Amino acid sequence: KSTLLRTLGGLQRPLAGSVVITGRTDLSAAQLAQKISLVLTDRITGNNLDVYSLVALGRYPWSDWLGGLGESDRAAIERAIEATGIGALRDRKLHTLSDGENQKVMLARALAQDTPLLMLDEPTAHLDLPSRIRLMRLLHRLAGELDKGILLSTHELDLALQVADEVWLLEATGSLHK
């Protein structure tokens, strides 16, 4: 599942075939970053990086060559922080966050990127059951409110069946079933 998301997100080449995004197979990394936000399972570490700064990194596809943020960038960051309910965390350092808080911060970074599609790899991994339910409900709510497509991989079939518009099952053989 992770390999599929990494391939769709342009982080690795397909073993066969091609990935077509908006009718094209030749999008640059910068162009792809304006179409797809990707949240992987890797935890971001940076003892001196605070939550606001990490969320702001989501704006890199839209910033100038120095990475400067304009008023529209700051507004997108604030919308993402508000949508995910992490306002109280904005000044906290990343290493002080719980797994659940970290997941919300990574989601906020993806929302700040402001792409039509969000792809998340195991967003409920390492969370307790109440946190998994809250995160899945948040994703479902945000998809509707922000008109975003959300593609995620999960082992939480029961939660996926409750909140997803469509479920695909990937077998060990590589077969994909709707």
PDB file of C-alpha atoms in Angstrom:
ATOM      1  CA  LYS A   1       0.000   0.000   0.000  1.00  0.00           C
ATOM      2  CA  SER A   2       2.780   2.393   0.886  1.00  0.00           C
ATOM      3  CA  THR A   3       4.562   1.661  -2.386  1.00  0.00           C
ATOM      4  CA  LEU A   4       1.374   2.377  -4.317  1.00  0.00           C
ATOM      5  CA  LEU A   5       0.900   5.743  -2.589  1.00  0.00           C
ATOM      6  CA  ARG A   6       4.564   6.651  -3.037  1.00  0.00           C
ATOM      7  CA  THR A   7       4.288   5.786  -6.730  1.00  0.00           C
ATOM      8  CA  LEU A   8       1.067   7.750  -7.218  1.00  0.00           C
ATOM      9  CA  GLY A   9       2.654  10.667  -5.370  1.00  0.00           C
ATOM     10  CA  GLY A  10       5.666  10.693  -7.675  1.00  0.00           C
ATOM     11  CA  LEU A  11       8.256   9.662  -5.078  1.00  0.00           C
ATOM     12  CA  GLN A  12       9.201   6.536  -6.988  1.00  0.00           C
ATOM     13  CA  ARG A  13       8.848   5.323 -10.538  1.00  0.00           C
ATOM     14  CA  PRO A  14       6.159   2.789 -11.436  1.00  0.00           C
ATOM     15  CA  LEU A  15       7.436  -0.746 -11.957  1.00  0.00           C
ATOM     16  CA  ALA A  16       5.206  -0.907 -15.021  1.00  0.00           C
ATOM     17  CA  GLY A  17       2.771   1.385 -16.758  1.00  0.00           C
ATOM     18  CA  SER A  18       2.445   5.064 -15.928  1.00  0.00           C
ATOM     19  CA  VAL A  19       0.681   7.420 -13.546  1.00  0.00           C
ATOM     20  CA  VAL A  20      -1.636   9.868 -15.267  1.00  0.00           C
ATOM     21  CA  ILE A  21      -2.549  13.036 -13.336  1.00  0.00           C
ATOM     22  CA  THR A  22      -4.885  15.542 -15.006  1.00  0.00           C
ATOM     23  CA  GLY A  23      -4.288  13.781 -18.310  1.00  0.00           C
ATOM     24  CA  ARG A  24      -0.489  14.065 -18.108  1.00  0.00           C
ATOM     25  CA  THR A  25       2.360  11.710 -17.304  1.00  0.00           C
ATOM     26  CA  ASP A  26       5.130  14.316 -17.424  1.00  0.00           C
ATOM     27  CA  LEU A  27       4.390  16.594 -14.454  1.00  0.00           C
ATOM     28  CA  SER A  28       7.447  18.007 -12.711  1.00  0.00           C
ATOM     29  CA  ALA A  29       7.822  17.539  -8.965  1.00  0.00           C
ATOM     30  CA  ALA A  30       6.694  21.150  -8.444  1.00  0.00           C
ATOM     31  CA  GLN A  31       3.618  20.676 -10.637  1.00  0.00           C
ATOM     32  CA  LEU A  32       2.762  17.406  -8.893  1.00  0.00           C
ATOM     33  CA  ALA A  33       3.066  19.122  -5.491  1.00  0.00           C
ATOM     34  CA  GLN A  34       0.353  21.533  -6.618  1.00  0.00           C
ATOM     35  CA  LYS A  35      -1.965  18.591  -7.369  1.00  0.00           C
ATOM     36  CA  ILE A  36      -1.281  16.087  -4.573  1.00  0.00           C
ATOM     37  CA  SER A  37      -0.511  16.409  -0.864  1.00  0.00           C
ATOM     38  CA  LEU A  38       1.130  13.260   0.468  1.00  0.00           C
ATOM     39  CA  VAL A  39       1.380  12.302   4.144  1.00  0.00           C
ATOM     40  CA  LEU A  40       3.553   9.257   4.764  1.00  0.00           C
ATOM     41  CA  THR A  41       3.988   7.269   7.966  1.00  0.00           C
ATOM     42  CA  ASP A  42       7.435   8.715   8.660  1.00  0.00           C
ATOM     43  CA  ARG A  43       7.400  10.981  11.694  1.00  0.00           C
ATOM     44  CA  ILE A  44       9.038  14.344  11.067  1.00  0.00           C
ATOM     45  CA  THR A  45      11.709  15.109  13.621  1.00  0.00           C
ATOM     46  CA  GLY A  46      13.257  18.459  14.254  1.00  0.00           C
ATOM     47  CA  ASN A  47      13.784  19.560  17.797  1.00  0.00           C
ATOM     48  CA  ASN A  48      13.754  23.248  16.922  1.00  0.00           C
ATOM     49  CA  LEU A  49      10.868  23.141  14.450  1.00  0.00           C
ATOM     50  CA  ASP A  50       7.535  24.297  15.823  1.00  0.00           C
ATOM     51  CA  VAL A  51       4.086  23.276  14.642  1.00  0.00           C
ATOM     52  CA  TYR A  52       3.377  26.517  12.754  1.00  0.00           C
ATOM     53  CA  SER A  53       6.657  26.214  10.840  1.00  0.00           C
ATOM     54  CA  LEU A  54       5.900  22.633   9.819  1.00  0.00           C
ATOM     55  CA  VAL A  55       2.399  23.527   8.639  1.00  0.00           C
ATOM     56  CA  ALA A  56       3.910  26.461   6.726  1.00  0.00           C
ATOM     57  CA  LEU A  57       6.161  24.017   4.835  1.00  0.00           C
ATOM     58  CA  GLY A  58       3.005  22.867   3.063  1.00  0.00           C
ATOM     59  CA  ARG A  59       3.045  26.142   1.142  1.00  0.00           C
ATOM     60  CA  TYR A  60       6.373  25.414  -0.580  1.00  0.00           C
ATOM     61  CA  PRO A  61       4.798  24.551  -3.974  1.00  0.00           C
ATOM     62  CA  TRP A  62       3.241  28.015  -4.072  1.00  0.00           C
ATOM     63  CA  SER A  63       6.039  30.130  -2.576  1.00  0.00           C
ATOM     64  CA  ASP A  64       8.695  32.130  -4.372  1.00  0.00           C
ATOM     65  CA  TRP A  65      12.213  30.812  -4.899  1.00  0.00           C
ATOM     66  CA  LEU A  66      13.295  32.051  -1.453  1.00  0.00           C
ATOM     67  CA  GLY A  67      10.375  30.317   0.212  1.00  0.00           C
ATOM     68  CA  GLY A  68       8.792  33.594   1.254  1.00  0.00           C
ATOM     69  CA  LEU A  69       5.187  33.542   2.421  1.00  0.00           C
ATOM     70  CA  GLY A  70       2.656  36.062   1.237  1.00  0.00           C
ATOM     71  CA  GLU A  71      -0.672  37.032   2.738  1.00  0.00           C
ATOM     72  CA  SER A  72      -2.537  34.288   0.841  1.00  0.00           C
ATOM     73  CA  ASP A  73      -0.004  31.720   2.106  1.00  0.00           C
ATOM     74  CA  ARG A  74      -0.475  32.814   5.718  1.00  0.00           C
ATOM     75  CA  ALA A  75      -4.252  32.657   5.232  1.00  0.00           C
ATOM     76  CA  ALA A  76      -3.987  29.080   3.883  1.00  0.00           C
ATOM     77  CA  ILE A  77      -1.857  28.105   6.885  1.00  0.00           C
ATOM     78  CA  GLU A  78      -4.398  29.592   9.301  1.00  0.00           C
ATOM     79  CA  ARG A  79      -7.290  27.804   7.530  1.00  0.00           C
ATOM     80  CA  ALA A  80      -5.434  24.497   7.827  1.00  0.00           C
ATOM     81  CA  ILE A  81      -4.700  25.041  11.516  1.00  0.00           C
ATOM     82  CA  GLU A  82      -8.328  25.928  12.182  1.00  0.00           C
ATOM     83  CA  ALA A  83      -9.725  23.029  10.128  1.00  0.00           C
ATOM     84  CA  THR A  84      -7.678  20.478  12.049  1.00  0.00           C
ATOM     85  CA  GLY A  85      -8.214  22.104  15.450  1.00  0.00           C
ATOM     86  CA  ILE A  86      -4.518  22.446  16.296  1.00  0.00           C
ATOM     87  CA  GLY A  87      -4.469  26.149  17.195  1.00  0.00           C
ATOM     88  CA  ALA A  88      -3.359  25.389  20.758  1.00  0.00           C
ATOM     89  CA  LEU A  89      -0.337  23.501  19.367  1.00  0.00           C
ATOM     90  CA  ARG A  90       0.961  26.190  17.000  1.00  0.00           C
ATOM     91  CA  ASP A  91       3.976  27.191  19.143  1.00  0.00           C
ATOM     92  CA  ARG A  92       4.845  23.706  20.411  1.00  0.00           C
ATOM     93  CA  LYS A  93       8.012  21.965  19.258  1.00  0.00           C
ATOM     94  CA  LEU A  94       7.460  18.825  17.185  1.00  0.00           C
ATOM     95  CA  HIS A  95       9.300  16.534  19.592  1.00  0.00           C
ATOM     96  CA  THR A  96       6.759  17.359  22.340  1.00  0.00           C
ATOM     97  CA  LEU A  97       3.733  16.127  20.371  1.00  0.00           C
ATOM     98  CA  SER A  98       1.853  12.892  20.952  1.00  0.00           C
ATOM     99  CA  ASP A  99       1.286  10.574  18.002  1.00  0.00           C
ATOM    100  CA  GLY A 100      -2.290  11.838  17.627  1.00  0.00           C
ATOM    101  CA  GLU A 101      -1.193  15.472  17.718  1.00  0.00           C
ATOM    102  CA  ASN A 102       1.549  14.722  15.193  1.00  0.00           C
ATOM    103  CA  GLN A 103      -0.989  13.140  12.816  1.00  0.00           C
ATOM    104  CA  LYS A 104      -3.194  16.248  12.993  1.00  0.00           C
ATOM    105  CA  VAL A 105      -0.190  18.515  12.380  1.00  0.00           C
ATOM    106  CA  MET A 106       0.827  16.491   9.317  1.00  0.00           C
ATOM    107  CA  LEU A 107      -2.759  16.681   8.055  1.00  0.00           C
ATOM    108  CA  ALA A 108      -2.690  20.457   8.581  1.00  0.00           C
ATOM    109  CA  ARG A 109       0.531  20.670   6.538  1.00  0.00           C
ATOM    110  CA  ALA A 110      -1.163  18.732   3.735  1.00  0.00           C
ATOM    111  CA  LEU A 111      -4.230  20.997   3.900  1.00  0.00           C
ATOM    112  CA  ALA A 112      -2.033  24.106   3.810  1.00  0.00           C
ATOM    113  CA  GLN A 113      -0.551  22.749   0.590  1.00  0.00           C
ATOM    114  CA  ASP A 114      -4.048  23.321  -0.834  1.00  0.00           C
ATOM    115  CA  THR A 115      -4.199  20.564  -3.412  1.00  0.00           C
ATOM    116  CA  PRO A 116      -7.349  18.903  -4.760  1.00  0.00           C
ATOM    117  CA  LEU A 117      -6.126  15.468  -3.602  1.00  0.00           C
ATOM    118  CA  LEU A 118      -4.721  14.367  -0.243  1.00  0.00           C
ATOM    119  CA  MET A 119      -3.087  10.956   0.035  1.00  0.00           C
ATOM    120  CA  LEU A 120      -2.391   9.542   3.488  1.00  0.00           C
ATOM    121  CA  ASP A 121      -0.494   6.379   4.324  1.00  0.00           C
ATOM    122  CA  GLU A 122      -1.850   4.686   7.457  1.00  0.00           C
ATOM    123  CA  PRO A 123      -2.989   7.923   9.140  1.00  0.00           C
ATOM    124  CA  THR A 124      -4.381   5.996  12.133  1.00  0.00           C
ATOM    125  CA  ALA A 125      -1.247   3.934  12.800  1.00  0.00           C
ATOM    126  CA  HIS A 126      -0.061   4.029  16.421  1.00  0.00           C
ATOM    127  CA  LEU A 127      -3.243   5.744  17.625  1.00  0.00           C
ATOM    128  CA  ASP A 128      -5.603   4.427  20.256  1.00  0.00           C
ATOM    129  CA  LEU A 129      -9.162   3.577  19.201  1.00  0.00           C
ATOM    130  CA  PRO A 130     -10.803   6.887  20.211  1.00  0.00           C
ATOM    131  CA  SER A 131      -8.073   8.833  18.378  1.00  0.00           C
ATOM    132  CA  ARG A 132      -8.452   6.644  15.268  1.00  0.00           C
ATOM    133  CA  ILE A 133     -12.197   7.293  15.209  1.00  0.00           C
ATOM    134  CA  ARG A 134     -11.732  11.057  15.701  1.00  0.00           C
ATOM    135  CA  LEU A 135      -9.143  11.253  12.923  1.00  0.00           C
ATOM    136  CA  MET A 136     -11.252   9.284  10.433  1.00  0.00           C
ATOM    137  CA  ARG A 137     -14.303  11.430  11.211  1.00  0.00           C
ATOM    138  CA  LEU A 138     -12.195  14.566  10.799  1.00  0.00           C
ATOM    139  CA  LEU A 139     -10.984  13.372   7.385  1.00  0.00           C
ATOM    140  CA  HIS A 140     -14.539  12.599   6.304  1.00  0.00           C
ATOM    141  CA  ARG A 141     -15.751  16.015   7.455  1.00  0.00           C
ATOM    142  CA  LEU A 142     -12.874  17.854   5.765  1.00  0.00           C
ATOM    143  CA  ALA A 143     -13.391  16.026   2.467  1.00  0.00           C
ATOM    144  CA  GLY A 144     -16.922  17.375   2.301  1.00  0.00           C
ATOM    145  CA  GLU A 145     -16.307  20.844   3.721  1.00  0.00           C
ATOM    146  CA  LEU A 146     -13.204  21.576   1.657  1.00  0.00           C
ATOM    147  CA  ASP A 147     -14.208  19.605  -1.454  1.00  0.00           C
ATOM    148  CA  LYS A 148     -11.027  17.519  -1.341  1.00  0.00           C
ATOM    149  CA  GLY A 149     -10.440  14.024  -2.584  1.00  0.00           C
ATOM    150  CA  ILE A 150      -8.815  11.901   0.110  1.00  0.00           C
ATOM    151  CA  LEU A 151      -7.116   8.607  -0.663  1.00  0.00           C
ATOM    152  CA  LEU A 152      -5.753   6.723   2.303  1.00  0.00           C
ATOM    153  CA  SER A 153      -4.348   3.330   3.102  1.00  0.00           C
ATOM    154  CA  THR A 154      -5.438   1.631   6.286  1.00  0.00           C
ATOM    155  CA  HIS A 155      -5.752  -1.678   8.039  1.00  0.00           C
ATOM    156  CA  GLU A 156      -8.819  -0.267   9.813  1.00  0.00           C
ATOM    157  CA  LEU A 157     -11.407  -1.773   7.490  1.00  0.00           C
ATOM    158  CA  ASP A 158     -14.231  -1.257   9.988  1.00  0.00           C
ATOM    159  CA  LEU A 159     -13.509   2.479  10.259  1.00  0.00           C
ATOM    160  CA  ALA A 160     -13.025   2.832   6.518  1.00  0.00           C
ATOM    161  CA  LEU A 161     -16.408   1.213   5.860  1.00  0.00           C
ATOM    162  CA  GLN A 162     -18.056   3.714   8.217  1.00  0.00           C
ATOM    163  CA  VAL A 163     -16.634   6.904   6.709  1.00  0.00           C
ATOM    164  CA  ALA A 164     -15.425   6.197   3.169  1.00  0.00           C
ATOM    165  CA  ASP A 165     -17.382   6.929   0.029  1.00  0.00           C
ATOM    166  CA  GLU A 166     -15.568   4.074  -1.669  1.00  0.00           C
ATOM    167  CA  VAL A 167     -13.350   1.238  -0.409  1.00  0.00           C
ATOM    168  CA  TRP A 168     -10.751  -0.613  -2.459  1.00  0.00           C
ATOM    169  CA  LEU A 169      -9.128  -3.789  -1.198  1.00  0.00           C
ATOM    170  CA  LEU A 170      -5.531  -4.510  -2.188  1.00  0.00           C
ATOM    171  CA  GLU A 171      -4.594  -8.169  -1.992  1.00  0.00           C
ATOM    172  CA  ALA A 172      -1.102  -9.492  -1.322  1.00  0.00           C
ATOM    173  CA  THR A 173      -1.000 -10.536  -4.992  1.00  0.00           C
ATOM    174  CA  GLY A 174      -1.356  -6.902  -6.024  1.00  0.00           C
ATOM    175  CA  SER A 175      -4.949  -7.266  -7.193  1.00  0.00           C
ATOM    176  CA  LEU A 176      -7.161  -4.272  -6.467  1.00  0.00           C
ATOM    177  CA  HIS A 177     -10.902  -4.751  -5.867  1.00  0.00           C
ATOM    178  CA  LYS A 178     -13.634  -2.161  -5.466  1.00  0.00           C
TER     179      LYS A 178
END
